[in-house]
Coordinates of C-alpha atoms (C1' of nucleotides) in Angstrom, one line a residue:
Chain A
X12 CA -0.6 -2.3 -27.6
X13 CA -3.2 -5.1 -29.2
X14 CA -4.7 -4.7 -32.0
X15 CA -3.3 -2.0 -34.9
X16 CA -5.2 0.5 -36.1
X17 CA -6.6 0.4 -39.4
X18 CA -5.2 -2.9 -39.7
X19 CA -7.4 -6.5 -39.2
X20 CA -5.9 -8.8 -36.8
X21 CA -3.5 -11.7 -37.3
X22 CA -5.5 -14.8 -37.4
X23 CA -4.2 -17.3 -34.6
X24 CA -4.4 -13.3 -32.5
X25 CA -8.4 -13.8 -32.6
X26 CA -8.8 -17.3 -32.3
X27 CA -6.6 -16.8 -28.8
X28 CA -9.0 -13.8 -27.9
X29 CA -11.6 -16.3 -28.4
X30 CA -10.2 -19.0 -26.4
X31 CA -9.3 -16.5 -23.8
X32 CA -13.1 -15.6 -23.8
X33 CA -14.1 -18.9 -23.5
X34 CA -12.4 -20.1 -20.7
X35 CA -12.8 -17.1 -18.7
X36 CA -16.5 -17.6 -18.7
X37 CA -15.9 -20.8 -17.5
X38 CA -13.5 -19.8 -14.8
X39 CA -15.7 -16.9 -13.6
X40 CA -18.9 -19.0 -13.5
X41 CA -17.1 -21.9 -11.4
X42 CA -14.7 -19.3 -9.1
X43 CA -15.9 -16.2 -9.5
X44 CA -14.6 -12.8 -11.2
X45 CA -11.7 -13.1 -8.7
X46 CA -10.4 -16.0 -10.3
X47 CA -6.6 -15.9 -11.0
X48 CA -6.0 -15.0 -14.4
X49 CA -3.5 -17.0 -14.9
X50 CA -5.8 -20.4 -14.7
X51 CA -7.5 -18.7 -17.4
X52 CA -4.6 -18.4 -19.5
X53 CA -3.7 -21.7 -18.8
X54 CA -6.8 -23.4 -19.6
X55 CA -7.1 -21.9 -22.9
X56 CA -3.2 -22.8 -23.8
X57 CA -1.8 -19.6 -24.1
X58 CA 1.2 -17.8 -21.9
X59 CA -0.3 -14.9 -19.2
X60 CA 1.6 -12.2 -21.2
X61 CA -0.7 -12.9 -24.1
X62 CA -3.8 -12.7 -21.8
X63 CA -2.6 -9.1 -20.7
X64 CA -1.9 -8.5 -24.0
X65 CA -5.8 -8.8 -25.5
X66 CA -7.1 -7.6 -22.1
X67 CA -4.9 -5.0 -20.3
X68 CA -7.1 -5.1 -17.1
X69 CA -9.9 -7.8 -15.3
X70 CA -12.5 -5.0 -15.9
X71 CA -11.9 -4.8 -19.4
X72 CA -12.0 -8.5 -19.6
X73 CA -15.1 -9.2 -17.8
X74 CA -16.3 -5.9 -19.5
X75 CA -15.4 -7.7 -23.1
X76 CA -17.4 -11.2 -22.0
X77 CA -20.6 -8.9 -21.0
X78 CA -20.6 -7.3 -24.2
X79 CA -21.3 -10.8 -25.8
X80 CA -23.0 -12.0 -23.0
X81 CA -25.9 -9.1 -22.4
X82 CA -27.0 -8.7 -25.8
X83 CA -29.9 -11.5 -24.8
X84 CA -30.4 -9.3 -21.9
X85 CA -30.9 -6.3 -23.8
X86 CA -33.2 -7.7 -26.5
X87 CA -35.3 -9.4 -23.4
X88 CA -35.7 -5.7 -21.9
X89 CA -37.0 -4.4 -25.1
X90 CA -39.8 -7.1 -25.3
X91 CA -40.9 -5.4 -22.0
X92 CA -42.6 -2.6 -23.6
X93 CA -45.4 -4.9 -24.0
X94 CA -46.5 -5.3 -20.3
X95 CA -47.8 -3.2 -18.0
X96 CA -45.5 -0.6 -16.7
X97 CA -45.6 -1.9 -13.5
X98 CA -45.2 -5.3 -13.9
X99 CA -42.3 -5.0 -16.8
X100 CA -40.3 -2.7 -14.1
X101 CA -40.4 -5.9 -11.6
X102 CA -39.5 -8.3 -14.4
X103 CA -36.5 -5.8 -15.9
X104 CA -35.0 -5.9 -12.4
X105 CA -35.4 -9.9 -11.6
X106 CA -33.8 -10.2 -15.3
X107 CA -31.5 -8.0 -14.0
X108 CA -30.4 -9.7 -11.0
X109 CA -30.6 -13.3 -11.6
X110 CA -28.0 -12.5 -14.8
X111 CA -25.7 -10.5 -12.7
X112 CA -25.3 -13.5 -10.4
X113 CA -23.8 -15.4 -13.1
X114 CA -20.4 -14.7 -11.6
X115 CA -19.8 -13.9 -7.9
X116 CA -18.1 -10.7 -7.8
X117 CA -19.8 -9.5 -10.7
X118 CA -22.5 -7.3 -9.0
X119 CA -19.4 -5.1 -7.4
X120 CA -17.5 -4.9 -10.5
X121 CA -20.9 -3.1 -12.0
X122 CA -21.5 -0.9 -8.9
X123 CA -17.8 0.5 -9.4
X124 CA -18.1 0.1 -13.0
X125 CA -20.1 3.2 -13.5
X126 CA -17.2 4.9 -12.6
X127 CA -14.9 5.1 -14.9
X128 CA -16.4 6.1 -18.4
X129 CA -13.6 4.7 -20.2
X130 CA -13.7 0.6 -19.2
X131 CA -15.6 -1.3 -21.4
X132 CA -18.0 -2.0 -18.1
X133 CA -19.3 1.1 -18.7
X134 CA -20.7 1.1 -21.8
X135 CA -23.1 -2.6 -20.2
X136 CA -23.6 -0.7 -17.1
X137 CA -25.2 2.6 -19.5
X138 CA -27.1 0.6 -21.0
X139 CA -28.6 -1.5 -18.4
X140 CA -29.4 1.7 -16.3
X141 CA -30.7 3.4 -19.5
X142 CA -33.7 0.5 -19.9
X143 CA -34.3 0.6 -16.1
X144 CA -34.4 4.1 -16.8
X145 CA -37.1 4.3 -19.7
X146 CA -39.0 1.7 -17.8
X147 CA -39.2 4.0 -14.7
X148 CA -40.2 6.9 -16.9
X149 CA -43.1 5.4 -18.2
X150 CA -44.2 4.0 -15.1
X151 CA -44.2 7.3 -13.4
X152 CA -46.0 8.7 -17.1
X153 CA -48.5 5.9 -16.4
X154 CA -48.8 7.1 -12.7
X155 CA -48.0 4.0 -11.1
X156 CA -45.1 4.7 -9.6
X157 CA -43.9 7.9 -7.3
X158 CA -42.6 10.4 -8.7
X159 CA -39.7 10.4 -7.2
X160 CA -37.9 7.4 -7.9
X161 CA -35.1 7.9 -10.3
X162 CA -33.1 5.9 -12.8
X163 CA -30.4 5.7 -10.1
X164 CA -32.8 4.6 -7.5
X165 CA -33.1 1.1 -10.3
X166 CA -29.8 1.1 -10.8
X167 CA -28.4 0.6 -7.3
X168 CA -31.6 -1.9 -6.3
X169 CA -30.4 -4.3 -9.2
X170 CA -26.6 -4.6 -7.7
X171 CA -28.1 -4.5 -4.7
X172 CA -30.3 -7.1 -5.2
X173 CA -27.4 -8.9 -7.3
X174 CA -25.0 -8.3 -4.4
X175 CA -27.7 -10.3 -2.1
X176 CA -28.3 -13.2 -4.1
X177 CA -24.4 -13.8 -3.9
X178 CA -24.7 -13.4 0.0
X179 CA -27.8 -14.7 0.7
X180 CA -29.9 -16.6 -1.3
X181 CA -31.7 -16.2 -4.8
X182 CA -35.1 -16.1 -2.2
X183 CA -33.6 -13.7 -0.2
X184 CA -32.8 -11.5 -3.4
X185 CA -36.2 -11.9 -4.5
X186 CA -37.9 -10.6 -1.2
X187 CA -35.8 -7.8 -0.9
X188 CA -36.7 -6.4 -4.0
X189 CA -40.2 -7.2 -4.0
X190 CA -40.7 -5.1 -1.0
X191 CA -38.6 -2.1 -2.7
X192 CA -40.7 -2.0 -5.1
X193 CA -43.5 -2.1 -3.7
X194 CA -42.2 0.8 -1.7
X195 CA -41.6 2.3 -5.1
X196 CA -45.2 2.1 -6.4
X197 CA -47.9 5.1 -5.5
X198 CA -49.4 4.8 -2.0
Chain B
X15 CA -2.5 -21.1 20.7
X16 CA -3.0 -18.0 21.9
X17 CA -3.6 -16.8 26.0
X18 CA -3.5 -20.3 28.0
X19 CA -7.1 -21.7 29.6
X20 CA -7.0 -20.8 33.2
X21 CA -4.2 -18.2 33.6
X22 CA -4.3 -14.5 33.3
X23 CA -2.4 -13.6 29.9
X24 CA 1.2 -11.9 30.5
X25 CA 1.5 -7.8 30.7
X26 CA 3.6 -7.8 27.2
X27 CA 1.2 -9.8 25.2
X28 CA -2.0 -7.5 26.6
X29 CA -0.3 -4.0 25.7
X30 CA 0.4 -6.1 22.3
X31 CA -3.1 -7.3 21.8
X32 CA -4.3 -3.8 22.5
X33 CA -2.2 -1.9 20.5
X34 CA -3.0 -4.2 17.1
X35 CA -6.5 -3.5 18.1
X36 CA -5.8 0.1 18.1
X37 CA -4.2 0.3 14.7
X38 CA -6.2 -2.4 12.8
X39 CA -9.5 -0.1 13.4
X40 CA -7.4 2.9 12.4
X41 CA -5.7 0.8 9.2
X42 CA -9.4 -0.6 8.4
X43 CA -11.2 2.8 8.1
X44 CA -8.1 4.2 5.9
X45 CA -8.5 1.3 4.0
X46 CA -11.2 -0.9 4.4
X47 CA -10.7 -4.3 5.7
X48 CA -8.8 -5.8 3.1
X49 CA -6.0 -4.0 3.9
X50 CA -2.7 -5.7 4.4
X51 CA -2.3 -7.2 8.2
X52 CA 1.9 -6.8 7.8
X53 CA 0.8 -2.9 8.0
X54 CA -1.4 -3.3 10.7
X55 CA 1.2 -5.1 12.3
X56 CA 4.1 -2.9 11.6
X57 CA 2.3 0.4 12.9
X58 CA 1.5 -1.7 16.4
X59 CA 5.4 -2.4 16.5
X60 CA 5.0 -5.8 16.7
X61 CA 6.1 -8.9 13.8
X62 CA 3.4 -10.1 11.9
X63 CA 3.4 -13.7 13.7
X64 CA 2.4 -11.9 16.9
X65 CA -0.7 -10.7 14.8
X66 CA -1.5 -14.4 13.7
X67 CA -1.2 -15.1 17.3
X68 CA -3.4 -13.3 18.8
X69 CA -5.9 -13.4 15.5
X70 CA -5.5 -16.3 13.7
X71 CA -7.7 -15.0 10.9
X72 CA -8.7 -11.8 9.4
X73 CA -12.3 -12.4 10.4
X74 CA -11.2 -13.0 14.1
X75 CA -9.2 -10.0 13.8
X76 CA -12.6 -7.7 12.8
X77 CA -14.8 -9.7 15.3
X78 CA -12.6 -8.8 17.9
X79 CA -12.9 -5.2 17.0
X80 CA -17.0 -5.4 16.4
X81 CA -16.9 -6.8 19.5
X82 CA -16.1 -3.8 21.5
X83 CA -17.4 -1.2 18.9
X84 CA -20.6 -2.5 18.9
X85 CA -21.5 -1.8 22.2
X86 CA -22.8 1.6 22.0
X87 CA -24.8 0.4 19.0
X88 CA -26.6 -2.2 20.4
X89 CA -26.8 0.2 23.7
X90 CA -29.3 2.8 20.8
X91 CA -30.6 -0.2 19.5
X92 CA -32.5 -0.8 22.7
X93 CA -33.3 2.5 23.8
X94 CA -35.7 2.3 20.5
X95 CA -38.5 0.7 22.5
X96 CA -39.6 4.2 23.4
X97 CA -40.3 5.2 19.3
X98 CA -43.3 3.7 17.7
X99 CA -42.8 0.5 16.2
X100 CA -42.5 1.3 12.6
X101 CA -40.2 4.5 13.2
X102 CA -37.9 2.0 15.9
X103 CA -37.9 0.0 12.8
X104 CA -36.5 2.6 10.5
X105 CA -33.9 4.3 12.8
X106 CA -32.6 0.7 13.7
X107 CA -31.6 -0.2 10.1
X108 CA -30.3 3.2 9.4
X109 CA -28.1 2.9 12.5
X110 CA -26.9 -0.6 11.5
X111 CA -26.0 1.0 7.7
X112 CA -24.4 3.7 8.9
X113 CA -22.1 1.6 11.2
X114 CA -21.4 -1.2 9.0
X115 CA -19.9 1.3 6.5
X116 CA -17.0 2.3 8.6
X117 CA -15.1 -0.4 7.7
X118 CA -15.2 -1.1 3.5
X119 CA -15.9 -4.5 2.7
X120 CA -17.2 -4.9 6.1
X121 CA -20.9 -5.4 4.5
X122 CA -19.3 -8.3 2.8
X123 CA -18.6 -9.9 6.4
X124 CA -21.1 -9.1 8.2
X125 CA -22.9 -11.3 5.1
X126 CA -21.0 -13.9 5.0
X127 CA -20.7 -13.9 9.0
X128 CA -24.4 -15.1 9.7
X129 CA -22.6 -18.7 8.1
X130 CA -19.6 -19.9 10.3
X131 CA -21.1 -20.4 14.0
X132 CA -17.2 -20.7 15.7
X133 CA -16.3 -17.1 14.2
X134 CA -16.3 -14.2 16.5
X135 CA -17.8 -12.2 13.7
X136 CA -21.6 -14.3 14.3
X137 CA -22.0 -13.1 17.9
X138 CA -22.5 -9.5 16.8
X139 CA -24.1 -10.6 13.8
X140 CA -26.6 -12.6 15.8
X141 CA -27.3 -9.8 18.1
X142 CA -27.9 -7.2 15.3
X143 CA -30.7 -10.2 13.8
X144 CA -32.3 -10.5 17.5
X145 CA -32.8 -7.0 17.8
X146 CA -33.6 -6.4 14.5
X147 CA -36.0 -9.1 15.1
X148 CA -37.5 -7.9 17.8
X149 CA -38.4 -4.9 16.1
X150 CA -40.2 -6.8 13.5
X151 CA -42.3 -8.7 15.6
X152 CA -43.2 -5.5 17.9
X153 CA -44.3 -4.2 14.5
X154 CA -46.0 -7.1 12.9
X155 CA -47.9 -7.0 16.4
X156 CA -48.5 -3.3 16.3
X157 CA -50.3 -4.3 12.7
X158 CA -48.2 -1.7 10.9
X159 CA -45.9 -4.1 9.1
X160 CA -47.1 -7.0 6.7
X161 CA -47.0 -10.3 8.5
X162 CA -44.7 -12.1 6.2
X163 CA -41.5 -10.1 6.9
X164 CA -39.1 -11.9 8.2
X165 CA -36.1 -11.0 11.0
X166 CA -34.2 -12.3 7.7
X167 CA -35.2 -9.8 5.9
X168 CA -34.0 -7.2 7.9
X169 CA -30.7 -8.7 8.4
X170 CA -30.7 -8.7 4.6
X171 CA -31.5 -4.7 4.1
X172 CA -29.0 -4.1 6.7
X173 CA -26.0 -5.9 4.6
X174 CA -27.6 -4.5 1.4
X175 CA -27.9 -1.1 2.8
X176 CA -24.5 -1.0 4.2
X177 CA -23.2 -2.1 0.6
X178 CA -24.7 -0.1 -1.1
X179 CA -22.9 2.8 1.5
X180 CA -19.7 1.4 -0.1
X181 CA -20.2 1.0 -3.7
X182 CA -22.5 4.2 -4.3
X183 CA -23.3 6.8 -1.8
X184 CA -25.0 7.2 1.8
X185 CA -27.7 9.2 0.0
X186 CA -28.1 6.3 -2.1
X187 CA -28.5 3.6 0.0
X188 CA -30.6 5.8 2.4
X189 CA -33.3 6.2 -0.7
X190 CA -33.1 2.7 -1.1
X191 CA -33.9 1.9 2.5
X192 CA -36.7 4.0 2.7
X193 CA -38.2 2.5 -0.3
X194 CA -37.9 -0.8 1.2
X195 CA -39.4 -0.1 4.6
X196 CA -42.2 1.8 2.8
X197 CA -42.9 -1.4 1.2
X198 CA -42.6 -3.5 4.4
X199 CA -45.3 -1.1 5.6
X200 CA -48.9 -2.4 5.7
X201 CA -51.0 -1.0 2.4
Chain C
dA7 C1' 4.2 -18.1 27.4
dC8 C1' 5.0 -15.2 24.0
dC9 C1' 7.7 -13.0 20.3
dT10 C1' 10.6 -12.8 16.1
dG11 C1' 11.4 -12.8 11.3
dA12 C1' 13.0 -15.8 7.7
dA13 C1' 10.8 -19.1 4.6
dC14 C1' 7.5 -20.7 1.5
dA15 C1' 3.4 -20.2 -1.5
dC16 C1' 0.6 -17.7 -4.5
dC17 C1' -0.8 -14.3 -7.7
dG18 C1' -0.5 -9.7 -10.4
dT19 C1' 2.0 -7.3 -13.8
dT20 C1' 5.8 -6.0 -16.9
dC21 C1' 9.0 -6.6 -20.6
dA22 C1' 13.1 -8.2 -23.2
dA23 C1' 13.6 -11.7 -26.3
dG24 C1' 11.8 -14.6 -29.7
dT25 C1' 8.9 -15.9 -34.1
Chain D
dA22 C1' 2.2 -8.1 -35.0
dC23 C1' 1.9 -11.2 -31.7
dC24 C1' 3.6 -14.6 -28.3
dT25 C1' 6.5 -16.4 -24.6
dG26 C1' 7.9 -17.0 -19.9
dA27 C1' 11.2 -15.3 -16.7
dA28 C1' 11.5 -11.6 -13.4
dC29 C1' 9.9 -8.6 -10.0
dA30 C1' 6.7 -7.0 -6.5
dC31 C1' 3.5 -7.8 -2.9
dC32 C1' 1.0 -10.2 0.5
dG33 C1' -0.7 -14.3 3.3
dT34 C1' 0.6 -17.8 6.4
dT35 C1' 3.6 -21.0 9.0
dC36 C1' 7.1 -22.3 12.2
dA37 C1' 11.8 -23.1 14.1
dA38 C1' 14.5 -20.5 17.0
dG39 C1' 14.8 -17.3 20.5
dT40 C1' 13.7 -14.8 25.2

DNA sequence: ACCTGAACACCGTTCAAGT
DNA sequence: ACCTGAACACCGTTCAAGT
């Protein structure tokens, strides 16, 4: 139980939920969304109770530091509107995956994560397959793209794509979903 | 130090060796192959230090399984020849997807297999690259597939493919597949 | 030559006791 | 209202002792 209701939290509460933030970015860049949670708790100087207090699950902690962390994300896909449909579908995914290769792991915690409409993951995954979504509409509008291909179609090509660059390489990430969408565009 | 150089391994330790075979494949599709090895070796009969030696690691473990379940995979993957190349193509990949998925996590592997020369794991992953290989350059011959695709690239919508089995649907990563292909394809 | 299982290490998660 | 850290559970891996 974090947090009270109405009430605004104790201060040293959010400076910990801050630190805790802080240092799991760190840890999840350098080791990956499997880190153990209790070097995060360490690093930022509090006990591992407190960490499980402020973030009952690793979802809704990684879910929590995407919430910050996407906003730039989200502005950049709006800016989009201003290419062609084509080419801002291709940018929207490479955004895409090179920003969900920030942490290894990351790219199977969203492909699960629109799952469970309660985590926190769910509400960055929405949204990210919302834009994709809108971009594809208006690519198929514009009569680019086949009609076909669906906001789920973009969705699974960015983990996938995502999943590769962990795997593989960022070049082999980029190749892969170059010729996907190509395969997505009208014959 | 498991069966000695030149001798023929003992009757006991060959039943044993089969029989943790036998219920690591059947442990693995229950549970994907992250599943703990004490219940693989507890349904063989057999303490868990007679699993470490006869599979030292996890990914020996799997190899050693791939190894003889593979068989009537790459058996298919040569009888292809007869299909045109770009169709041989397509029905090679979807084979490879649909396999790798029996195991969960097994995508992950196969991935991270092409790395480590000594494993078990890179013989069948450098048998699924030749043939997939093969098919590429029958088809980059046949002038039906864009010259810069690589066997890489194959391997690499294999592993995505198969991943994407996992984390979404087989419908889902069959779409995906096809859209790729479609884009290997010569405009 | 092979098997056993106790022993150790490591991490996740909870919760009674503190402030 | 929040924090602490011991306690418990679970699994990976090794290795001395057995047969």
């Amino acid at each position: 139980m974090s947090p009270a209701a109405g009430r605004r939290p104790r201060a040293d509460a959010l400076r910990n939920r801050e630190r805790l933030l802080a240092e799991a970015d760190a840890v999840f860049r350098e080791h990956g969304t499997d880190a153990p949670l209790e070097s995060v708790a360490r690093r930022a100087g509090v006990a591992i109770g407190t960490l499980y207090g402020h973030f009952p699950t690793r979802r809704a902690l990684v879910g929590a530091l995407l919430r910050e962390r996407n906003e730039a994300l989200f502005e950049a896909g709006d800016t989009l509107r201003d290419q062609t449909p084509g080419e801002a579908l291709r940018r929207w995914v490479d955004l895409v995956v090179t920003h969900a290769a920030t942490y290894r792991g990351l790219a199977a915690m969203l492909a699960d994560g629109a799952d469970d409409e309660a985590s926190e993951l769910y509400a960055s995954c929405a949204r990210m397959a919302d834009i994709g979504e809108r971009l594809i509409n208006r690519a198929v509008t514009a009569g680019v793209v086949r009609a076909d291909v669906t906001g789920a179609d973009i969705f699974a090509l960015m983990n996938a794509g995502a999943w590769t660059r962990e795997h593989a390489s960022a070049e082999q990430a980029a190749r892969l979903v170059a010729y996907t969408i190509d395969g997505m565009l009208k014959p």
